[in-house]
XYZ file of C-alpha atoms in Angstrom:
663
model
C -30.832 93.786 8.229
C -27.287 93.609 6.994
C -26.503 94.886 3.530
C -25.570 91.788 1.540
C -23.307 93.792 -0.797
C -21.216 94.905 2.189
C -20.512 91.350 3.270
C -17.116 90.213 1.874
C -16.819 86.935 0.050
C -15.627 84.146 2.358
C -12.044 83.095 1.894
C -11.549 79.777 0.141
C -8.260 77.879 -0.059
C -6.607 77.998 -3.430
C -6.449 74.699 -5.321
C -2.787 73.890 -6.117
C -1.604 72.267 -9.315
C 1.813 70.705 -9.821
C 4.170 71.801 -12.587
C 7.510 70.660 -13.903
C 10.276 72.664 -15.552
C 11.201 72.011 -19.154
C 14.494 73.356 -20.459
C 15.378 73.384 -24.162
C 18.511 75.154 -25.383
C 18.385 78.625 -23.785
C 14.669 78.701 -23.026
C 12.856 77.590 -19.905
C 9.174 76.816 -19.618
C 6.865 75.351 -17.031
C 4.330 72.703 -18.029
C 1.476 71.279 -15.927
C 1.290 67.684 -14.919
C -1.904 65.922 -15.951
C -4.812 66.303 -13.544
C -4.410 62.660 -12.461
C -0.671 63.027 -11.756
C -1.159 66.387 -9.960
C -3.816 64.843 -7.755
C -1.442 61.989 -6.851
C 1.318 64.444 -5.940
C -1.055 66.692 -3.955
C -2.498 63.720 -2.029
C 0.995 62.615 -1.091
C 1.836 66.155 -0.031
C -1.274 66.687 2.095
C -1.405 63.305 3.852
C 1.561 64.027 6.065
C 4.146 62.346 3.808
C 5.792 65.564 2.688
C 8.498 65.139 5.322
C 9.408 61.740 3.858
C 11.096 61.104 0.531
C 8.205 59.593 -1.384
C 8.555 58.707 -5.069
C 5.494 59.040 -7.322
C 5.390 57.604 -10.828
C 4.004 60.124 -13.364
C 3.577 60.536 -17.144
C 2.660 56.916 -17.800
C 5.378 55.811 -15.329
C 8.102 57.229 -17.614
C 9.170 59.669 -14.911
C 9.459 59.509 -11.092
C 8.888 62.551 -8.917
C 10.754 62.791 -5.608
C 8.184 64.852 -3.713
C 10.371 66.179 -0.905
C 13.289 66.950 -3.203
C 10.940 68.511 -5.764
C 12.729 66.788 -8.628
C 11.480 64.839 -11.632
C 13.684 61.962 -12.864
C 13.455 60.112 -16.188
C 13.110 56.348 -15.856
C 14.030 54.928 -19.252
C 16.618 57.329 -20.617
C 19.387 59.635 -19.447
C 18.109 63.090 -18.736
C 19.032 65.706 -16.165
C 16.502 65.941 -13.310
C 14.148 68.884 -13.589
C 12.495 71.041 -10.913
C 8.947 70.411 -9.747
C 6.686 73.004 -8.125
C 3.412 73.021 -6.221
C 1.907 76.044 -7.932
C -0.883 78.371 -6.748
C 0.027 81.817 -8.155
C 0.964 82.749 -11.749
C 2.235 85.793 -13.665
C 2.403 86.870 -17.292
C 4.130 89.782 -18.949
C 3.066 91.538 -22.146
C 5.548 89.552 -24.200
C 4.937 86.226 -22.515
C 2.844 83.640 -24.339
C 1.652 81.813 -21.240
C 1.314 82.260 -17.495
C 4.367 81.146 -15.512
C 4.179 79.875 -11.918
C 5.796 81.732 -9.047
C 8.202 79.909 -6.712
C 6.477 78.226 -3.801
C 7.789 80.655 -1.125
C 6.735 83.680 -3.202
C 3.303 82.160 -3.723
C 2.966 81.527 -0.005
C 3.490 85.208 0.801
C 0.998 86.207 -1.903
C -1.582 83.842 -0.550
C -1.207 85.151 3.002
C -1.643 88.717 1.799
C -4.656 87.771 -0.322
C -6.270 85.957 2.640
C -5.810 89.006 4.812
C -7.350 91.257 2.158
C -10.351 89.008 1.740
C -11.103 88.494 5.436
C -10.644 92.219 6.248
C -12.184 93.411 3.003
C -9.283 95.844 2.694
C -8.153 96.003 -0.961
C -5.554 97.932 -2.895
C -3.112 96.194 -0.612
C 0.587 96.727 -1.484
C 3.077 93.941 -0.799
C 6.795 94.695 -1.029
C 9.106 91.709 -1.398
C 12.766 91.495 -0.308
C 13.818 90.988 -3.935
C 12.429 94.435 -4.873
C 9.184 93.355 -6.553
C 5.942 95.038 -5.585
C 2.535 93.429 -5.900
C -0.699 95.420 -5.548
C -3.935 93.534 -4.922
C -6.460 96.004 -6.294
C -9.369 93.527 -5.987
C -9.836 89.773 -6.374
C -9.889 90.093 -10.152
C -7.085 92.640 -10.615
C -3.654 91.925 -9.187
C -0.489 93.426 -10.688
C 3.219 93.021 -10.116
C 5.697 95.879 -10.633
C 9.368 95.120 -11.113
C 12.108 97.455 -9.871
C 13.876 99.282 -12.701
C 17.214 97.731 -11.795
C 15.877 94.239 -12.487
C 14.434 95.037 -15.907
C 16.156 94.270 -19.156
C 18.900 96.641 -20.210
C 17.467 97.115 -23.694
C 14.208 98.617 -22.353
C 14.558 102.406 -22.655
C 11.017 103.693 -22.788
C 9.689 104.854 -19.374
C 6.307 103.390 -20.247
C 7.947 99.981 -20.782
C 9.919 100.240 -17.561
C 6.773 100.680 -15.512
C 4.670 98.180 -17.418
C 3.390 95.626 -14.808
C 2.844 91.939 -14.932
C -0.616 90.373 -14.700
C -0.981 88.133 -11.669
C -3.531 85.326 -11.295
C -4.504 83.155 -8.388
C -5.118 79.456 -9.004
C -4.729 77.412 -12.167
C -8.441 77.657 -12.891
C -8.102 81.398 -13.517
C -5.530 81.074 -16.336
C -6.075 79.860 -19.907
C -4.310 76.505 -20.122
C -5.137 73.086 -21.480
C -4.421 70.447 -18.815
C -4.737 66.761 -19.937
C -6.706 64.370 -17.814
C -3.991 61.737 -17.849
C -2.947 58.621 -19.724
C -4.782 55.297 -19.381
C -3.052 52.865 -17.033
C -3.549 49.872 -19.327
C -0.866 49.431 -22.006
C -2.148 47.531 -25.065
C 1.138 47.435 -26.987
C 4.801 48.381 -26.563
C 6.789 49.956 -29.403
C 10.540 50.607 -29.422
C 11.593 53.437 -31.795
C 15.194 53.500 -33.074
C 16.587 56.678 -34.580
C 18.686 57.092 -37.719
C 22.031 58.767 -38.315
C 23.096 61.700 -36.156
C 21.982 62.961 -32.759
C 19.104 65.104 -34.152
C 15.940 63.587 -35.519
C 14.272 66.536 -37.230
C 14.916 69.973 -38.671
C 14.472 71.511 -35.250
C 17.463 69.447 -34.088
C 15.443 67.696 -31.442
C 16.598 64.492 -29.834
C 14.966 61.087 -30.258
C 13.409 61.531 -26.818
C 11.589 64.725 -27.821
C 10.460 63.301 -31.174
C 9.084 60.126 -29.604
C 7.262 62.203 -26.984
C 5.479 64.043 -29.813
C 4.704 60.785 -31.610
C 3.260 59.399 -28.355
C 1.113 62.484 -27.850
C -0.181 62.205 -31.407
C -1.119 58.564 -30.871
C -3.055 59.433 -27.692
C -5.041 62.094 -29.599
C -5.756 59.657 -32.448
C -6.922 56.966 -30.046
C -9.386 59.471 -28.530
C -10.766 60.376 -31.954
C -10.555 57.122 -33.951
C -11.206 54.627 -31.133
C -13.556 56.758 -28.975
C -16.222 54.152 -28.525
C -13.748 51.418 -27.721
C -12.125 53.690 -25.150
C -15.518 54.342 -23.541
C -16.141 50.615 -23.389
C -12.767 50.019 -21.765
C -11.448 48.011 -24.733
C -8.620 50.396 -25.529
C -5.899 51.640 -23.213
C -2.845 53.151 -24.840
C 0.285 52.303 -26.801
C 3.598 52.999 -25.155
C 6.427 54.307 -27.357
C 9.991 54.244 -25.963
C 13.063 55.760 -27.660
C 16.198 53.713 -28.337
C 19.313 55.889 -28.473
C 22.472 54.327 -29.914
C 24.280 57.454 -31.216
C 25.622 58.558 -27.832
C 27.190 55.142 -27.193
C 28.970 55.164 -30.569
C 30.247 58.714 -30.182
C 30.965 58.567 -26.466
C 34.261 58.358 -24.646
C 34.151 54.520 -24.619
C 34.939 54.261 -28.345
C 37.056 57.412 -28.692
C 36.084 57.554 -32.354
C 35.105 61.252 -32.238
C 38.564 62.219 -31.003
C 40.234 60.091 -33.664
C 38.074 61.620 -36.416
C 38.632 65.143 -35.167
C 42.376 64.647 -35.370
C 42.202 64.043 -39.136
C 39.434 66.535 -39.935
C 40.464 69.543 -42.061
C 40.049 72.975 -40.426
C 38.147 74.567 -43.323
C 34.336 74.740 -43.482
C 34.291 73.658 -39.847
C 30.545 73.701 -39.375
C 29.901 71.504 -42.391
C 32.614 69.119 -41.373
C 31.234 68.926 -37.857
C 27.831 68.097 -39.275
C 29.340 65.411 -41.459
C 31.313 63.909 -38.583
C 28.242 63.875 -36.369
C 25.764 62.443 -38.858
C 26.921 61.017 -42.209
C 29.798 59.087 -40.628
C 27.244 56.893 -38.855
C 26.459 55.393 -42.303
C 30.125 54.459 -42.778
C 30.335 53.147 -39.232
C 27.541 50.747 -40.003
C 29.650 49.220 -42.762
C 32.714 49.053 -40.520
C 33.358 45.671 -38.870
C 34.519 47.454 -35.685
C 31.799 50.031 -35.185
C 28.956 48.085 -36.784
C 29.325 45.583 -33.931
C 29.120 48.507 -31.491
C 25.961 49.840 -33.123
C 24.184 46.507 -33.223
C 25.247 45.542 -29.666
C 24.093 48.948 -28.394
C 20.714 48.725 -30.073
C 20.048 45.171 -28.900
C 21.270 45.755 -25.319
C 19.344 49.035 -25.039
C 16.092 47.453 -26.297
C 16.507 44.522 -23.883
C 17.288 46.907 -21.045
C 14.211 48.988 -21.764
C 12.049 45.888 -22.119
C 13.224 44.483 -18.794
C 12.625 47.823 -17.069
C 9.230 48.186 -18.607
C 8.220 44.688 -17.443
C 9.490 45.523 -13.989
C 7.256 48.606 -13.825
C 4.323 46.902 -15.575
C 4.434 43.340 -14.215
C 0.959 42.546 -15.636
C 1.922 43.459 -19.195
C 1.472 40.424 -21.474
C 0.799 42.068 -24.844
C 2.854 42.187 -28.016
C 5.882 44.328 -28.831
C 6.832 46.007 -32.111
C 9.830 47.868 -33.493
C 10.210 51.105 -35.475
C 13.415 51.950 -37.307
C 14.006 55.334 -38.919
C 16.589 55.526 -41.695
C 19.694 53.686 -40.445
C 17.520 52.418 -37.571
C 17.004 49.508 -39.993
C 19.641 47.649 -38.002
C 16.777 46.589 -35.787
C 15.497 44.448 -38.636
C 18.806 42.595 -38.553
C 18.456 42.040 -34.815
C 14.735 41.309 -34.651
C 14.951 38.597 -37.263
C 18.152 36.891 -36.111
C 16.683 34.577 -33.547
C 18.246 31.132 -33.539
C 15.505 28.602 -34.222
C 15.266 26.361 -31.185
C 16.266 22.693 -31.600
C 14.089 20.048 -29.897
C 15.079 19.047 -26.395
C 17.950 16.648 -26.032
C 21.292 16.906 -27.798
C 21.204 20.264 -29.640
C 23.292 18.855 -32.444
C 21.360 15.591 -32.809
C 19.073 16.824 -35.555
C 21.899 18.018 -37.787
C 24.109 15.045 -36.923
C 21.381 12.562 -37.817
C 20.870 14.225 -41.186
C 24.550 14.329 -41.831
C 24.921 10.685 -40.786
C 22.199 9.649 -43.163
C 23.922 11.419 -46.047
C 27.333 9.900 -45.287
C 25.784 6.468 -44.889
C 24.116 6.849 -48.290
C 27.452 7.841 -49.821
C 29.201 4.944 -48.048
C 31.422 7.457 -46.234
C 30.227 6.898 -42.677
C 33.810 6.511 -41.474
C 34.258 10.277 -41.825
C 31.330 11.165 -39.556
C 33.441 11.447 -36.416
C 35.873 13.771 -38.179
C 33.072 16.121 -39.271
C 31.352 15.980 -35.845
C 34.630 16.792 -34.087
C 34.639 20.060 -35.981
C 30.972 20.739 -35.113
C 30.000 20.567 -38.798
C 26.339 20.137 -39.623
C 24.599 20.028 -42.986
C 24.496 23.801 -43.418
C 28.067 24.463 -42.357
C 29.268 21.566 -44.519
C 27.671 23.229 -47.527
C 29.933 26.232 -46.932
C 33.096 24.176 -47.002
C 35.389 24.196 -50.002
C 37.559 21.393 -51.209
C 40.533 22.830 -49.394
C 38.600 22.846 -46.105
C 37.840 19.131 -46.326
C 41.394 18.440 -47.362
C 42.646 20.148 -44.174
C 40.525 17.700 -42.193
C 42.399 14.808 -43.741
C 39.609 13.590 -46.008
C 41.016 12.094 -49.272
C 40.264 13.514 -52.719
C 37.666 10.898 -53.761
C 35.440 11.242 -50.653
C 35.781 15.016 -50.803
C 34.427 15.107 -54.358
C 31.554 12.795 -53.540
C 30.484 14.943 -50.558
C 30.735 18.250 -52.346
C 28.931 16.935 -55.455
C 26.115 15.539 -53.334
C 25.670 18.800 -51.455
C 25.621 20.768 -54.680
C 23.360 18.504 -56.682
C 21.033 17.042 -54.031
C 20.669 19.484 -51.171
C 20.664 22.836 -52.994
C 17.919 21.857 -55.521
C 15.524 21.337 -52.614
C 15.414 25.084 -52.182
C 12.108 26.350 -53.678
C 12.269 28.992 -56.347
C 15.802 28.239 -57.571
C 17.015 25.543 -59.935
C 20.133 23.508 -59.362
C 22.181 25.046 -62.148
C 21.517 28.553 -60.817
C 22.605 27.637 -57.305
C 25.513 25.521 -58.423
C 27.028 28.550 -60.106
C 27.007 30.636 -56.970
C 29.867 31.174 -54.587
C 29.641 29.487 -51.205
C 28.719 32.831 -49.576
C 25.956 33.480 -52.083
C 24.579 29.943 -51.982
C 24.436 30.165 -48.201
C 22.423 33.373 -48.500
C 19.909 31.747 -50.864
C 19.545 28.828 -48.522
C 19.119 31.118 -45.560
C 16.395 33.081 -47.263
C 14.323 29.951 -47.879
C 14.709 28.001 -44.674
C 13.407 30.824 -42.456
C 16.750 32.382 -41.763
C 16.954 36.190 -42.082
C 17.760 37.839 -45.396
C 19.178 41.007 -43.854
C 21.788 39.166 -41.924
C 25.057 37.382 -41.294
C 28.095 39.081 -42.747
C 25.661 41.768 -43.926
C 24.760 39.742 -46.990
C 27.866 39.864 -49.165
C 29.500 42.875 -47.534
C 32.889 42.744 -45.896
C 31.354 43.236 -42.431
C 31.332 40.145 -40.227
C 29.697 40.552 -36.836
C 27.917 38.578 -34.179
C 24.264 39.518 -33.926
C 22.764 39.581 -30.444
C 19.248 38.397 -29.697
C 16.297 40.266 -28.350
C 14.417 39.154 -25.259
C 11.082 39.001 -27.121
C 9.635 38.214 -30.505
C 8.377 41.411 -32.192
C 4.913 41.394 -33.716
C 5.729 43.947 -36.410
C 8.577 46.035 -37.778
C 7.847 49.506 -39.206
C 10.601 51.045 -41.316
C 10.431 54.866 -41.679
C 12.285 56.263 -44.674
C 14.533 53.223 -44.714
C 17.254 52.277 -47.286
C 16.782 48.565 -46.609
C 16.023 47.905 -50.296
C 19.162 49.687 -51.365
C 21.325 47.877 -48.815
C 20.076 44.512 -50.023
C 20.604 45.366 -53.693
C 24.181 46.578 -53.239
C 24.869 43.412 -51.239
C 24.004 41.403 -54.358
C 20.409 40.415 -53.670
C 18.169 40.877 -56.717
C 15.086 39.097 -55.532
C 13.371 38.140 -52.289
C 11.759 34.731 -52.310
C 7.962 35.211 -52.026
C 7.842 32.296 -49.582
C 10.290 33.920 -47.240
C 9.087 35.011 -43.824
C 10.942 36.380 -40.817
C 11.272 33.632 -38.237
C 9.861 35.732 -35.425
C 8.419 38.930 -36.898
C 5.358 38.283 -39.035
C 4.564 41.849 -40.156
C 6.781 44.291 -42.034
C 5.787 47.752 -43.210
C 8.017 49.954 -45.391
C 6.660 53.514 -44.860
C 8.112 56.477 -46.699
C 7.482 59.987 -47.982
C 7.447 60.251 -51.814
C 10.239 62.830 -51.769
C 12.451 61.117 -49.209
C 15.884 60.755 -50.819
C 16.959 57.960 -48.474
C 13.869 55.720 -48.793
C 13.687 52.736 -51.198
C 10.935 50.281 -52.023
C 10.765 46.584 -51.169
C 7.846 45.185 -53.185
C 9.617 45.246 -56.605
C 12.172 42.841 -55.160
C 9.355 40.362 -54.461
C 7.004 40.939 -57.423
C 9.201 42.083 -60.274
C 6.861 41.174 -63.131
C 4.216 43.805 -62.179
C 4.729 47.566 -62.037
C 2.783 48.141 -58.828
C 2.147 51.508 -57.211
C 2.706 51.645 -53.421
C -0.279 51.808 -51.060
C -1.307 55.426 -50.387
C -1.601 56.049 -46.639
C -4.992 57.681 -45.993
C -5.107 61.086 -44.350
C -5.915 60.786 -40.643
C -9.060 62.815 -41.262
C -10.269 60.237 -43.721
C -9.669 61.850 -47.099
C -7.032 62.614 -49.690
C -5.324 65.976 -49.629
C -7.049 68.507 -51.855
C -4.284 68.789 -54.444
C -4.152 64.988 -54.808
C -7.898 64.822 -55.324
C -7.593 67.534 -57.976
C -4.764 65.639 -59.632
C -6.892 62.462 -59.757
C -9.847 64.414 -61.144
C -7.708 65.849 -63.922
C -6.375 62.381 -64.686
C -9.899 60.983 -64.984
C -10.945 63.918 -67.175
C -8.058 63.324 -69.513
C -8.944 59.615 -69.662
C -12.534 60.428 -70.486
C -11.496 62.932 -73.163
C -9.069 60.462 -74.664
C -11.666 57.683 -74.714
C -14.274 59.992 -76.321
C -11.860 61.241 -78.990
C -10.638 57.749 -79.809
C -14.253 56.524 -79.939
C -15.143 59.269 -82.435
C -12.124 58.510 -84.586
C -12.992 54.823 -84.561
C -16.546 55.516 -85.734
C -15.353 57.869 -88.510
C -12.728 55.376 -89.692
C -15.267 52.550 -89.773
C -17.612 54.682 -91.828
C -14.831 55.431 -94.240
C -13.030 52.098 -94.528
C -15.906 49.750 -93.592
C -13.356 47.544 -91.840
C -12.618 47.128 -88.141
C -9.514 48.857 -86.847
C -8.110 46.676 -84.086
C -4.927 48.762 -83.744
C -6.740 51.682 -82.125
C -7.203 51.246 -78.393
C -10.729 52.669 -78.158
C -13.803 52.409 -76.092
C -15.833 49.319 -77.004
C -19.356 49.652 -78.332
C -21.804 50.256 -75.569
C -19.002 51.159 -73.130
C -19.162 54.589 -71.523
C -16.498 56.645 -69.845
C -17.908 55.527 -66.527
C -17.320 51.945 -67.592
C -13.744 52.866 -68.473
C -13.325 54.459 -65.034
C -14.794 51.423 -63.319
C -12.403 49.174 -65.254
C -9.533 51.413 -64.138
C -10.710 51.162 -60.533
C -11.047 47.412 -60.914
C -7.477 47.334 -62.173
C -6.334 49.248 -59.108
C -8.246 46.887 -56.892
C -6.660 43.948 -58.640
C -3.239 45.456 -58.144
C -3.919 45.971 -54.466
C -4.889 42.257 -54.187
C -1.677 40.966 -55.801
C 0.040 38.539 -53.489
C 3.099 40.151 -51.965
C 4.637 36.947 -50.666
C 4.769 36.127 -46.999
C 7.088 38.911 -45.789
C 4.040 40.749 -44.421
C 1.671 37.793 -44.308
C 0.587 38.257 -47.947
C -0.346 41.915 -47.426
C 1.119 45.009 -49.029
C 4.519 46.192 -47.759
C 5.272 49.594 -49.293
C 3.180 52.490 -47.945
C 3.644 56.039 -49.088
C 2.561 59.216 -47.294
C 0.616 61.980 -49.046
C 2.796 65.007 -49.729
C 1.569 68.412 -48.539
C 0.408 70.905 -51.191
C 3.369 73.185 -50.663
C 5.785 70.240 -51.017
C 4.420 69.402 -54.442
C 5.679 72.697 -55.852
C 9.372 71.822 -55.425
C 10.234 68.282 -54.406
C 13.945 69.041 -54.208
C 13.428 71.917 -51.762
C 11.587 69.659 -49.307
C 13.745 66.521 -49.764
C 15.635 66.762 -46.469
C 12.484 67.691 -44.575
C 10.703 64.714 -46.120
C 13.236 62.348 -44.573
C 12.609 63.801 -41.128
C 8.814 64.187 -41.289
C 7.762 60.819 -39.816
C 7.960 61.797 -36.159
C 5.311 64.503 -36.629
C 3.091 62.599 -39.073
C -0.301 61.785 -37.678
C -0.971 59.673 -40.761
C 2.002 57.454 -39.868
C 0.950 57.196 -36.251
C -2.590 56.165 -37.315
C -1.229 53.424 -39.589
C 0.698 51.980 -36.644
C -2.330 52.133 -34.400
C -4.563 50.476 -36.992
C -2.105 47.609 -37.437
C -1.820 47.167 -33.671
C -5.557 47.250 -32.853
C -6.582 45.246 -35.879
C -4.559 42.425 -34.343
C -6.420 42.959 -31.074
C -9.813 42.860 -32.833
C -10.746 46.452 -31.959
C -12.888 48.250 -34.510
C -11.528 51.399 -36.202
C -13.816 54.439 -36.232
C -13.610 57.221 -38.750
C -14.591 60.458 -36.933
C -17.267 62.702 -38.369
C -15.982 65.808 -40.133
């Protein structure tokens, strides 16, 4: 009989896993592809196609891998190609946080030496590499790499540090790493995310691409936890988030604006001035007739380009699309709502011409119809004309006065929510805005609503389902443009849902609801924590508030009883607890009041639903709101609460039930 312990373990091929290189600033790291993507790459490699240049779509088809070239290319945005490796062997030093893959040729030599050691059962095998490294295979579980002293860092002086080896592992299954299974193929919804001012989107100075990647990852995790059953039943796929970058186009060589600004920039406090030129100037550019046109054109063309490319790669996609704008990314609301309402088939000007003809016939001025039509004037454009404009057309004084008086007294009063005297006192620009806001024309629009900027707004290739504003100054922009109130009946022509999401300490964010419902002091809707509760310090704050209310009611109730005993007359001036009413009743009435407030009609801007949604601040942020103000404006990309609000809006429209996970 043969001693079983003396029989060496049979050699088994190592299972490769594909990695890609990720470079950020001065650091380089290697990250694994998902198991699904790695299997696709390995199948292509092992089926004899490795000699051909085969392109494999990975990461939700946002990247393409050229297998033979070993390069990974971004599909939707500009990004330098990164290296791809078929990895089998890994190393980790004492100061490394994760195992790093060896180059493929290095791994091949290690695998050959390991195979020889296993089949011959000869361990403590030493392998010297041409680069000077030495690897010793002590046994299948203990493999170490020793670097030559000349290749070690100059700052290492201790002999013990110079000889400290690296730990070597064979196969991805032998190292601690979390490898995702892969993203669902089915896309339920497409979201375009537009950044605000400056090239960096958070305090870590990351780009819009990196921030959207994190937001997408958070949404995938939330789908797995809050829509688990629906995913198991195949009702839920995923939501695709794509970044829209307009800053590089504005500050690129095409405009030359950076060079012009640099020429007039003072040399002192250079870092602060560079920051100002790179970020805050975007706000002034948006109010510039020259560069505002560039910003809006870039955003619209980039969204349309991304949408066309997405449809090309997902030809079966027929779901809705939404928009997200952070800070100055509000310009997407201008674009998304500026669709020209289609005129019935036939002569595109027939509808307006017929209306205009009826008016002129009624005024016995039909002889001037041809003059007005020759200038392409319809009813709306005629209302913008002044007396001098009609005089230039050769229309006499009498007919001019009759036309202008009719427009002012008959057409303007038809606008709901405004009386004739109010509208008659407005300038032509203001009256046009009021008309636009009530006949389903955008309110954040044309000539920027009273500003000096006059631009042509492009159109998007789709009608967005919803617009989500993150930390947006839309309310402030509207107010400084002269708008005091938004008509409750106003709706966006093509975008039926609008959410204004902000952090309570965000210095750039403004509310929208007070411009619609001004007679009620209404608190914004508190966004629930993604774990289904309020933060602890907010719960404590609410508890203290209820305690103070109970104490106040009890004290006032005691005073009322004492006063009645003394004066024997009712004291109606004291706001006290009614007879038979307990503090619990007072609390329930307070809750009922909150419920009533939440049910107040917010107009049709968001289909009658609430518009302003506020995040819950973190406990540490509540200690000093000024200290965390800047961070609060940049927190949305990493907020799981914000991501969950978007997902809930999207899947509620699809009729998919929301699940609160068990704690």
